[in-house]
Coordinates of C-alpha atoms and ligand atoms in Angstrom, one line a residue:
M185 CA 0.0 -0.3 0.4
S186 CA 2.6 2.3 1.1
K187 CA 4.5 1.3 -2.1
R188 CA 1.2 2.2 -4.1
I189 CA 1.2 5.2 -2.3
G190 CA 4.8 5.8 -3.0
V191 CA 4.4 5.6 -7.0
L192 CA 1.2 7.8 -6.7
A193 CA 3.1 10.5 -5.4
S194 CA 5.9 10.3 -8.0
E195 CA 3.4 10.2 -10.6
Q196 CA 2.1 13.1 -9.6
A197 CA 5.4 15.1 -8.9
V198 CA 6.0 13.8 -12.7
H199 CA 2.7 15.4 -14.3
R200 CA 3.5 18.4 -12.1
R201 CA 7.0 19.0 -13.7
E202 CA 5.4 18.1 -17.3
E203 CA 2.8 20.5 -16.5
A204 CA 5.3 23.6 -15.5
V205 CA 7.3 22.3 -18.0
A206 CA 4.5 23.1 -20.7
R207 CA 3.6 26.3 -19.0
R208 CA 6.8 27.3 -19.6
E209 CA 7.4 27.0 -23.1
K210 CA 3.9 28.1 -23.6
A211 CA 5.0 31.5 -21.7
L212 CA 8.3 31.3 -24.0
R213 CA 6.1 30.7 -26.7
A214 CA 3.9 33.8 -26.0
Q215 CA 7.5 35.9 -25.2
E216 CA 8.7 34.9 -28.7
E217 CA 5.6 35.3 -30.4
A218 CA 5.6 38.8 -28.7
A219 CA 9.2 39.5 -29.4
M220 CA 8.5 38.4 -33.2
S221 CA 5.3 40.7 -34.0
K222 CA 7.1 43.9 -32.2
A223 CA 10.1 43.6 -34.9
E224 CA 7.5 43.0 -37.6
L225 CA 5.8 46.0 -36.2
I226 CA 9.1 47.9 -36.2
A227 CA 10.0 46.6 -39.8
H228 CA 6.5 47.3 -40.7
N229 CA 6.7 51.0 -39.4
Q230 CA 10.0 51.4 -40.8
A231 CA 8.7 50.4 -44.6
Q232 CA 5.9 52.7 -43.7
L233 CA 8.2 55.6 -43.2
R234 CA 10.3 54.7 -46.2
E235 CA 7.5 54.8 -48.2
A236 CA 6.4 57.9 -46.7
N237 CA 9.3 59.4 -47.1
E238 CA 9.7 58.1 -50.8
H239 CA 6.7 59.8 -51.3
L240 CA 7.7 62.9 -49.9
V241 CA 11.2 63.1 -51.9
V242 CA 8.8 62.2 -55.1
A243 CA 6.5 65.4 -54.2
T244 CA 9.5 67.5 -53.6
V245 CA 10.9 66.9 -56.9
R246 CA 7.7 66.9 -58.5
A247 CA 6.9 70.5 -56.6
Q248 CA 10.4 71.6 -57.8
M249 CA 9.8 70.4 -60.9
M250 CA 6.5 72.3 -61.4
T251 CA 7.8 75.4 -59.8
E252 CA 10.5 75.2 -62.8
V253 CA 7.8 74.4 -65.5
A254 CA 6.0 77.4 -63.9
E255 CA 8.8 79.3 -64.1
Q256 CA 9.9 78.6 -67.4
A257 CA 6.2 79.0 -68.6
T258 CA 6.3 82.5 -66.8
L259 CA 9.8 83.6 -68.2
R260 CA 8.6 81.9 -72.3
M261 CA 4.9 84.2 -71.6
S262 CA 6.8 87.2 -70.9
Y263 CA 9.2 86.8 -73.4
M264 CA 6.4 86.1 -75.8
A265 CA 4.6 89.3 -74.8
K266 CA 7.7 91.0 -75.7
H267 CA 8.7 89.4 -79.0
D268 CA 7.2 88.7 -82.3
F269 CA 7.3 84.9 -82.8
L270 CA 8.1 84.8 -86.5
T271 CA 11.4 86.6 -86.1
G272 CA 12.3 86.5 -82.6
L273 CA 12.6 90.3 -82.8
P274 CA 11.4 92.4 -79.9
N275 CA 7.7 93.7 -80.9
R276 CA 6.0 97.0 -80.3
S277 CA 6.1 96.8 -76.8
L278 CA 9.3 96.0 -76.1
L279 CA 10.5 98.8 -78.6
T280 CA 8.0 101.1 -76.5
D281 CA 10.2 100.1 -73.8
R282 CA 13.3 100.8 -74.8
L283 CA 12.8 103.7 -76.7
T284 CA 11.6 105.4 -73.0
Q285 CA 14.8 104.3 -71.6
S286 CA 16.7 105.4 -74.6
M287 CA 15.1 109.0 -74.4
A288 CA 16.0 109.2 -71.2
L289 CA 19.3 108.2 -71.4
A290 CA 19.8 110.6 -74.7
Q291 CA 18.2 113.6 -72.5
R292 CA 20.8 112.9 -69.5
H293 CA 23.9 112.5 -72.2
G294 CA 22.8 115.7 -74.5
K295 CA 22.3 112.9 -77.3
K296 CA 19.6 111.9 -79.8
V297 CA 17.8 108.9 -80.7
A298 CA 16.9 107.7 -83.8
L299 CA 14.1 105.9 -84.9
L300 CA 13.7 104.4 -88.6
Y301 CA 10.6 102.7 -89.5
L302 CA 11.3 100.7 -92.3
D303 CA 8.7 99.2 -94.6
L304 CA 9.4 96.3 -97.6
D305 CA 8.0 97.4 -100.9
H306 CA 5.6 95.4 -102.4
F307 CA 6.1 92.6 -99.8
K308 CA 2.1 92.0 -100.2
H309 CA 2.6 91.1 -103.8
I310 CA 5.3 88.0 -103.0
N311 CA 3.0 86.7 -100.1
D312 CA 0.0 86.7 -102.8
S313 CA 2.0 85.1 -105.3
L314 CA 4.1 83.1 -103.9
G315 CA 2.4 81.9 -100.7
H316 CA 3.0 83.1 -96.9
A317 CA 5.5 80.3 -96.7
V318 CA 8.0 82.2 -98.8
G319 CA 6.5 85.3 -97.3
D320 CA 7.5 84.3 -93.8
Q321 CA 10.9 83.0 -94.4
L322 CA 11.3 86.3 -96.3
L323 CA 10.5 88.2 -93.8
Q324 CA 12.7 85.6 -91.2
S325 CA 15.7 86.3 -93.6
A326 CA 14.7 90.3 -93.7
A327 CA 14.9 90.4 -89.8
K328 CA 18.5 88.8 -89.5
R329 CA 20.1 91.1 -92.3
L330 CA 18.6 94.2 -90.3
Q331 CA 20.5 93.0 -87.1
A332 CA 23.7 92.4 -88.8
C333 CA 23.5 95.9 -90.0
V334 CA 23.1 97.4 -86.2
R335 CA 25.4 97.7 -82.8
L336 CA 24.1 95.7 -80.1
S337 CA 23.1 98.3 -78.1
D338 CA 20.5 98.9 -80.8
T339 CA 17.2 97.4 -80.9
V340 CA 15.6 96.1 -84.4
C341 CA 12.0 95.2 -83.8
R342 CA 9.1 94.1 -85.7
Q343 CA 5.8 96.1 -85.8
G344 CA 4.1 93.6 -87.5
G345 CA 3.5 92.3 -91.3
D346 CA 6.2 93.6 -93.5
E347 CA 7.3 96.7 -91.3
F348 CA 10.1 97.0 -89.2
V349 CA 11.5 99.5 -86.7
V350 CA 15.4 100.0 -86.0
L351 CA 16.1 102.1 -82.8
L352 CA 19.3 103.5 -82.7
A353 CA 20.1 104.3 -79.0
E354 CA 22.4 107.5 -79.0
V355 CA 23.0 109.1 -81.8
Q356 CA 24.8 112.8 -82.4
T357 CA 23.5 113.8 -85.4
V358 CA 20.9 113.3 -88.2
Q359 CA 23.6 112.4 -90.5
D360 CA 24.3 109.3 -88.5
A361 CA 20.6 108.1 -88.9
H362 CA 21.6 109.1 -92.8
L363 CA 24.4 106.5 -93.0
A364 CA 22.3 103.9 -91.4
A365 CA 19.6 104.3 -93.5
K366 CA 22.0 103.9 -96.4
K367 CA 23.5 100.7 -94.8
L368 CA 20.1 98.8 -94.2
I369 CA 19.0 99.9 -98.1
K370 CA 22.5 98.4 -99.1
A371 CA 22.3 95.0 -97.0
M372 CA 18.8 94.7 -98.3
A373 CA 19.7 95.1 -101.8
E374 CA 21.0 91.6 -102.3
P375 CA 18.9 88.9 -103.6
Y376 CA 17.3 86.6 -101.4
Y377 CA 17.1 82.6 -101.8
I378 CA 14.4 80.9 -100.5
G379 CA 13.5 77.8 -101.9
S380 CA 13.8 78.0 -105.7
H381 CA 12.9 81.6 -105.6
R382 CA 15.6 84.3 -106.1
L383 CA 14.0 87.4 -104.4
H384 CA 14.3 91.1 -104.8
V385 CA 13.0 93.4 -102.0
T386 CA 13.8 96.7 -101.1
P387 CA 12.7 99.0 -98.5
S388 CA 11.0 102.0 -97.6
I389 CA 12.7 103.7 -94.7
G390 CA 11.5 106.8 -92.5
I391 CA 13.3 108.5 -90.1
S392 CA 12.4 110.7 -87.2
L393 CA 14.6 111.7 -84.0
Y394 CA 14.1 112.6 -80.6
P395 CA 14.2 115.4 -79.3
D396 CA 13.9 116.9 -82.6
H397 CA 10.8 115.3 -84.4
G398 CA 9.0 114.4 -81.3
Q399 CA 9.3 114.5 -77.5
D400 CA 7.5 111.0 -76.4
V401 CA 7.2 107.9 -77.6
E402 CA 4.3 108.3 -79.8
T403 CA 5.0 110.9 -81.4
V404 CA 8.2 110.0 -82.6
V405 CA 7.0 106.8 -84.2
K406 CA 4.0 108.1 -86.0
N407 CA 6.7 110.8 -87.4
A408 CA 8.7 108.5 -88.6
D409 CA 6.1 106.3 -90.0
I410 CA 4.7 109.5 -91.8
A411 CA 8.3 109.9 -93.3
M412 CA 8.2 106.0 -94.4
Y413 CA 5.1 106.9 -96.2
H414 CA 6.7 110.0 -98.3
A415 CA 9.7 107.4 -98.9
K416 CA 7.2 105.6 -100.8
R417 CA 6.0 108.0 -102.3
S418 CA 8.8 109.4 -103.6
G419 CA 9.9 106.2 -105.4
R420 CA 10.3 103.3 -102.5
N421 CA 14.0 101.9 -101.7
T422 CA 14.6 105.0 -100.6
Y423 CA 14.9 107.0 -96.8
Q424 CA 13.3 110.5 -96.2
V425 CA 13.6 112.4 -93.0
F426 CA 10.8 113.8 -91.2
A427 CA 9.5 117.2 -91.8
P428 CA 6.8 118.9 -90.1
E429 CA 5.0 120.1 -93.7
M430 CA 4.5 116.1 -93.9
N431 CA 1.9 116.1 -91.0
V432 CA -0.6 118.2 -93.4
R433 CA -0.3 116.0 -96.3
A434 CA -0.7 112.9 -93.8
V435 CA -4.0 114.8 -93.1
M436 CA -4.9 114.9 -96.7
R437 CA -4.1 111.3 -97.3
H438 CA -6.4 110.4 -94.2
S439 CA -9.4 112.5 -95.9
V440 CA -8.7 111.0 -99.6
H441 CA -8.5 107.3 -98.2
Q442 CA -12.1 108.5 -96.4
A443 CA -13.4 110.1 -99.4
L444 CA -12.4 106.9 -101.4
H445 CA -14.5 104.9 -99.3
H446 CA -17.2 107.5 -99.5
A447 CA -17.4 107.5 -103.2
L448 CA -17.6 103.5 -103.4
E449 CA -20.6 103.5 -101.4
Q450 CA -22.0 106.3 -102.8
H451 CA -21.2 105.2 -106.4
L452 CA -19.4 108.5 -107.1
F453 CA -16.7 107.1 -109.3
L454 CA -17.5 107.7 -113.7
L455 CA -15.1 107.0 -116.4
H456 CA -14.1 109.2 -119.5
Y457 CA -13.6 107.8 -122.5
Q458 CA -10.4 109.3 -124.9
P459 CA -10.2 107.7 -128.5
K460 CA -7.5 106.1 -130.1
V461 CA -6.8 107.1 -133.4
N462 CA -5.5 105.4 -136.6
L463 CA -2.5 108.0 -137.1
E464 CA -2.8 107.1 -141.2
T465 CA -6.5 106.9 -141.5
G466 CA -7.9 109.0 -139.1
A467 CA -10.3 106.2 -138.0
M468 CA -11.0 105.9 -134.2
T469 CA -9.7 102.5 -133.2
G470 CA -10.7 102.2 -129.6
A471 CA -10.8 104.3 -126.5
E472 CA -9.1 104.5 -123.2
A473 CA -11.6 104.5 -120.2
L474 CA -10.2 106.8 -117.4
V475 CA -11.5 107.0 -113.9
R476 CA -12.6 110.4 -112.3
L477 CA -14.2 111.0 -108.8
R478 CA -17.4 113.1 -108.4
Q479 CA -16.8 115.3 -105.4
A480 CA -19.6 116.8 -103.5
D481 CA -19.5 120.1 -105.6
H482 CA -19.5 118.0 -109.0
R483 CA -15.9 119.0 -109.4
L484 CA -14.4 115.7 -111.0
V485 CA -10.9 114.2 -109.3
G486 CA -8.5 112.6 -111.5
P487 CA -6.9 109.6 -110.9
T488 CA -2.9 111.3 -110.2
D489 CA -5.0 112.9 -107.2
F490 CA -5.9 109.5 -105.5
M491 CA -4.3 106.4 -107.4
S492 CA -1.5 106.3 -105.0
I493 CA -3.4 106.4 -102.1
A494 CA -6.0 103.6 -103.6
E495 CA -2.9 101.6 -104.3
N496 CA -1.4 101.8 -100.8
S497 CA -4.8 100.8 -99.2
G498 CA -6.0 98.2 -101.1
L499 CA -9.2 100.2 -101.9
I500 CA -7.8 100.2 -105.5
L501 CA -9.2 96.6 -106.0
P502 CA -13.0 97.3 -105.1
I503 CA -12.5 100.5 -107.1
G504 CA -10.5 98.5 -110.3
Q505 CA -13.6 95.9 -110.3
W506 CA -16.0 98.5 -110.6
V507 CA -14.2 100.5 -113.8
L508 CA -13.4 97.2 -115.2
R509 CA -17.2 96.6 -114.8
E510 CA -18.5 99.9 -115.9
A511 CA -16.1 99.8 -119.1
C512 CA -17.0 96.5 -120.2
R513 CA -21.0 97.4 -119.5
Q514 CA -20.5 100.6 -121.7
T515 CA -18.9 98.9 -124.6
A516 CA -21.1 96.2 -124.9
A517 CA -24.1 98.7 -124.8
W518 CA -22.5 100.5 -127.6
L519 CA -21.8 97.9 -129.4
Q520 CA -25.4 97.0 -129.3
A521 CA -26.6 99.9 -129.9
G522 CA -24.5 99.8 -133.6
L523 CA -21.6 102.2 -132.6
D524 CA -18.2 100.4 -133.4
I525 CA -16.0 101.4 -130.5
G526 CA -13.3 98.7 -131.8
L527 CA -11.4 98.0 -128.4
I528 CA -11.8 99.4 -124.7
A529 CA -8.6 100.0 -123.0
V530 CA -8.9 99.4 -119.4
N531 CA -5.7 100.4 -117.1
V532 CA -4.9 97.7 -114.3
S533 CA -2.8 98.7 -111.7
M534 CA 0.0 96.5 -110.1
V535 CA -1.8 95.5 -106.9
E536 CA -4.7 94.4 -109.1
F537 CA -2.4 92.6 -111.7
R538 CA -0.8 90.8 -108.4
D539 CA -3.9 89.9 -106.7
K540 CA -4.7 86.3 -106.9
N541 CA -8.6 86.9 -107.6
F542 CA -7.6 89.3 -110.7
I543 CA -8.6 86.6 -113.7
A544 CA -11.6 85.3 -111.8
G545 CA -12.9 88.9 -111.6
V546 CA -12.0 89.6 -115.6
R547 CA -13.8 86.1 -116.4
A548 CA -16.8 87.1 -114.1
I549 CA -17.2 90.5 -115.2
L550 CA -16.8 89.6 -118.7
N551 CA -19.6 86.9 -118.4
D552 CA -21.8 89.1 -116.7
T553 CA -21.7 91.9 -119.2
G554 CA -21.7 89.8 -122.2
L555 CA -19.0 91.8 -123.9
D556 CA -16.9 89.8 -126.5
P557 CA -13.5 89.3 -124.7
R558 CA -11.7 90.5 -128.4
H559 CA -13.0 94.0 -127.5
L560 CA -11.1 94.1 -124.2
E561 CA -7.5 95.5 -123.8
L562 CA -5.7 95.5 -120.4
E563 CA -3.2 98.0 -120.1
L564 CA -0.4 97.2 -117.4
T565 CA 2.6 98.8 -116.7
E566 CA 6.1 97.8 -117.1
S567 CA 6.8 97.4 -113.5
S568 CA 3.8 95.1 -112.8
L569 CA 5.2 92.9 -115.6
M570 CA 8.9 92.9 -114.7
Q571 CA 8.3 92.0 -111.0
D572 CA 8.5 87.6 -110.5
T573 CA 8.5 87.5 -114.3
E574 CA 7.2 83.7 -113.6
T575 CA 3.8 84.9 -112.0
T576 CA 3.6 87.3 -114.7
T577 CA 3.9 85.0 -117.4
A578 CA 1.4 83.0 -116.1
V579 CA -1.1 85.6 -115.6
L580 CA -0.6 86.6 -118.9
C581 CA -0.9 83.3 -120.5
A582 CA -4.2 83.2 -118.3
L583 CA -5.6 86.4 -119.6
K584 CA -4.6 85.6 -123.2
D585 CA -6.7 82.3 -122.8
L586 CA -10.0 84.5 -121.4
G587 CA -9.4 85.9 -125.4
V588 CA -8.1 89.8 -124.2
R589 CA -5.8 92.1 -125.6
L590 CA -2.9 93.1 -123.5
A591 CA -1.0 96.3 -123.6
I592 CA 2.0 98.0 -122.1
D593 CA 1.3 101.3 -120.6
D594 CA 3.9 104.2 -120.3
F595 CA 6.3 102.3 -122.1
G596 CA 9.9 103.6 -122.0
T597 CA 9.4 104.6 -118.0
G598 CA 10.3 101.3 -116.6
Y599 CA 12.9 98.4 -116.8
S600 CA 11.6 96.3 -119.3
S601 CA 13.9 93.5 -120.5
L602 CA 13.7 93.1 -124.1
S603 CA 13.7 88.9 -123.6
Y604 CA 11.0 89.2 -121.4
L605 CA 9.0 91.7 -123.8
R606 CA 9.7 88.6 -126.3
R607 CA 8.3 86.2 -124.2
F608 CA 5.1 87.9 -122.9
P609 CA 1.9 87.6 -124.5
I610 CA 1.6 91.4 -125.2
N611 CA -0.2 93.0 -128.0
T612 CA 0.6 96.5 -128.0
L613 CA 3.0 98.9 -126.5
K614 CA 2.2 102.4 -125.6
I615 CA 4.9 105.2 -125.8
D616 CA 4.7 107.1 -122.8
Q617 CA 3.7 110.7 -123.5
S618 CA 6.9 112.2 -121.9
F619 CA 8.6 110.9 -125.2
V620 CA 6.0 112.2 -127.3
Q621 CA 6.2 115.6 -125.5
D622 CA 9.5 116.3 -126.1
I623 CA 9.6 115.7 -129.6
D624 CA 9.7 118.9 -130.6
G625 CA 12.8 120.0 -128.3
D626 CA 16.2 118.5 -129.2
T627 CA 16.3 116.2 -126.4
G628 CA 17.1 113.2 -128.7
E629 CA 13.7 111.9 -127.6
A630 CA 12.5 111.9 -131.6
V631 CA 15.3 109.0 -132.1
L632 CA 14.3 107.4 -128.9
I633 CA 10.5 106.7 -130.1
S634 CA 11.7 105.8 -133.8
A635 CA 13.7 103.1 -132.0
I636 CA 10.8 102.1 -129.8
I637 CA 8.5 102.1 -133.0
A638 CA 11.3 99.5 -134.6
M639 CA 11.5 97.6 -132.0
G640 CA 8.0 97.3 -131.7
K641 CA 7.5 96.3 -135.2
S642 CA 10.2 93.8 -135.1
L643 CA 8.7 92.0 -132.0
K644 CA 5.4 92.8 -134.0
L645 CA 3.6 94.9 -131.7
G646 CA 1.1 97.1 -132.1
I647 CA 2.4 100.7 -130.7
V648 CA -0.1 103.7 -129.6
A649 CA 1.7 107.2 -128.9
E650 CA 0.6 108.7 -125.8
G651 CA -0.3 112.5 -125.2
I652 CA -0.1 113.9 -128.8
E653 CA -0.9 117.8 -128.6
T654 CA 0.7 119.4 -131.5
G655 CA 0.6 119.0 -134.9
P656 CA 4.3 118.8 -135.4
Q657 CA 4.3 116.0 -132.8
F658 CA 1.6 114.2 -134.9
A659 CA 3.4 114.6 -138.2
F660 CA 6.7 113.0 -136.9
L661 CA 4.6 110.1 -135.7
Q662 CA 3.4 109.5 -138.8
S663 CA 6.4 110.1 -140.6
Q664 CA 7.5 107.2 -138.7
H665 CA 4.9 105.4 -139.5
C666 CA 3.9 104.8 -135.8
A667 CA 0.4 103.0 -135.9
E668 CA -2.0 104.8 -133.6
G669 CA -2.1 107.8 -131.2
Q670 CA -4.2 108.9 -128.4
G671 CA -3.8 112.8 -127.3
Y672 CA -5.6 116.2 -126.6
Y673 CA -4.7 116.9 -130.3
F674 CA -7.4 114.2 -131.1
S675 CA -10.0 114.3 -128.3
R676 CA -9.5 115.2 -124.4
P677 CA -11.2 112.2 -122.5
V678 CA -15.0 112.8 -122.8
A679 CA -18.0 111.7 -120.5
A680 CA -20.0 108.9 -121.8
E681 CA -22.7 110.7 -123.5
A682 CA -20.2 112.9 -125.3
F683 CA -17.9 110.0 -126.5
A684 CA -21.3 108.1 -128.2
T685 CA -21.5 111.6 -130.2
L686 CA -17.9 111.1 -131.2
L687 CA -18.5 107.1 -132.2
A688 CA -21.1 108.5 -134.2
T689 CA -19.5 111.4 -136.0
G690 CA -15.6 110.6 -135.6
P691 CA -13.4 112.4 -133.5
H692 CA -12.5 115.8 -132.9
Q693 CA -11.8 118.5 -135.7
Q694 CA -8.0 118.2 -135.6
A695 CA -8.4 114.6 -137.3
M696 CA -9.5 116.9 -140.4
A697 CA -6.0 117.5 -140.6
F698 CA -5.8 113.6 -142.0
Ligands
C2E757 P1 -2.6 106.8 -118.7 O1 -3.3 105.3 -119.1 O2 -1.1 106.7 -119.2 O3 -3.4 107.6 -119.2 C1 -3.3 108.5 -120.3 C2 -3.4 109.9 -119.3 O4 -2.8 110.9 -120.3 C3 -4.8 110.1 -118.5 O5 -4.8 111.0 -117.5 C4 -5.3 111.5 -119.6 O6 -6.4 112.1 -119.6 C5 -3.8 111.9 -120.2 N1 -3.5 112.5 -121.6 C6 -4.4 112.6 -122.6 N2 -4.1 112.6 -123.5 C7 -3.1 113.9 -123.1 C8 -2.4 114.8 -124.0 O7 -2.4 115.2 -125.1 N3 -1.5 115.7 -123.1 C9 -1.5 115.3 -121.5 N4 -1.0 116.2 -120.9 N5 -2.3 114.2 -121.1 C10 -2.9 113.6 -121.6 P2 -5.7 110.4 -116.2 O8 -6.9 110.3 -116.6 O9 -5.0 111.8 -115.0 O10 -5.1 109.5 -115.8 C11 -3.5 109.5 -115.0 C12 -3.3 108.0 -115.0 O11 -4.0 107.4 -114.1 C13 -3.5 107.3 -116.3 O12 -2.9 107.1 -117.1 C14 -3.1 105.5 -115.6 O13 -2.1 105.1 -115.3 C15 -4.3 106.1 -114.5 N6 -5.7 105.6 -114.3 C16 -6.7 106.2 -114.8 N7 -7.4 105.7 -114.8 C17 -7.5 104.4 -114.3 C18 -8.3 103.2 -114.1 O14 -9.2 103.3 -114.0 N8 -7.5 102.2 -113.1 C19 -6.3 102.3 -113.0 N9 -5.6 101.3 -112.1 N10 -5.4 103.5 -113.4 C20 -6.1 104.4 -113.8
MG758 MG1 -3.1 104.1 -119.8
MG759 MG1 0.0 106.0 -120.2

């Protein structure tokens, strides 16, 4: 029994020990587990921290980049606000800043500032005939040339279109501005090679000085612009320095421009007709239509008083369309009434001839008025033909295809190239009246006329002498076998009703000399 009790006791003791071991193991495991999740937690926390840190770095970098982008965009925007996108030159706004600064400095140093306002002659024709891409490249090349001509302290800016301004920051006298203008004209004279084109473009430059011609930015710029307009009027490819009397003419230019607008709206244009005569027989061969403007007091204003303003403002396009339509309408009406007018000649200015809608306009007018194209002769000037001869040839051929005749007006005053004269499909040369009027003197014009007549004959062109005023002029032209003539000697240009009478009865008294 005591043995049995002893065994039981030791079994219990073993059991207790085992239980104690199990408890300790459990506690140890719990401890281990606790220890493990703490490490994991730390690792987890560290990973989160790292991630957050990375996010922070990325965000900081992003923020930095965005600031830089924003700064660049701001810089770019302020650059663009002050520069021209096509040429990269300073624009009108930056010019104003620089001119203001230069004027303040010049005043302090007792010097002058010169402003050269430059416009490319007939640039529109290049744009119209060769397209904007060529025009843009030409502007970029012109901008580079201008910049190469001036000092670093000077500013070349693009005012817009084909207008540039050169600001000479410190000049001593007006002579410095003259020299700069001459240098610019010379630099621009070199041909431009753009794609397959060899282009010539000349500038007209107006100069105004601070403080001589204006005390503030606006006046200095305005006066340089006015002087530029005068450079254009005095033949282009030249420069003019501002003079106060130019202002008066600028006002006139403005009012003529308004008058032309008004005349178009109110139908105040009218045509006069001057007969052309066969110098051998005295028969009337046709007439030239010449535009006039009727003023409020019924006085008539001739084209020499408004044509250049009409051309420079582009108003010549609607005016020219009206002239052509009216001349064709009237001629068709005369023909229908049995009055054989022969040819009606209509003047076409260079701006019209270079306009891309010109051919379509002529075609539409012929269609609308029903005039047989063989009765229409278009008078073009040498200067419109000799520019961009490739386009000229294409336009002339298209007109020829319409069936109209083509004449070169004021022949001898421009620079026709003989080879082109042969190549262009021209029918008639009109000898400029300045030659005819000098026949009586001994300036050698008579020899020149004989030469032109001989040349015209060899090229199989009709010849018309313009501006015949006297018997001796008429006699000389007859002796040279000049085919046709036109001038006060036969008849002045007259209104349509008077011309209808002429058509019915033959030209003026003087023609009795035949
Ligand atoms: P043009 O085409 O050479 O026209 C001849 C000009 O000489 C006309 O002047 C005419 O009146 C004038 N004339 C004619 N015979 C004589 C004469 O014996 N002696 C003198 N001293 N002059 C004579 P007008 O009408 O003043 O026209 C001047 C120019 O204006 C024209 O020269 C022409 O280039 C332009 N023109 C006239 N009408 C138009 C038109 O409808 N469209 C365009 N684009 N130009 C026109
Ligand atoms: Mg004419
Ligand atoms: Mg003429």
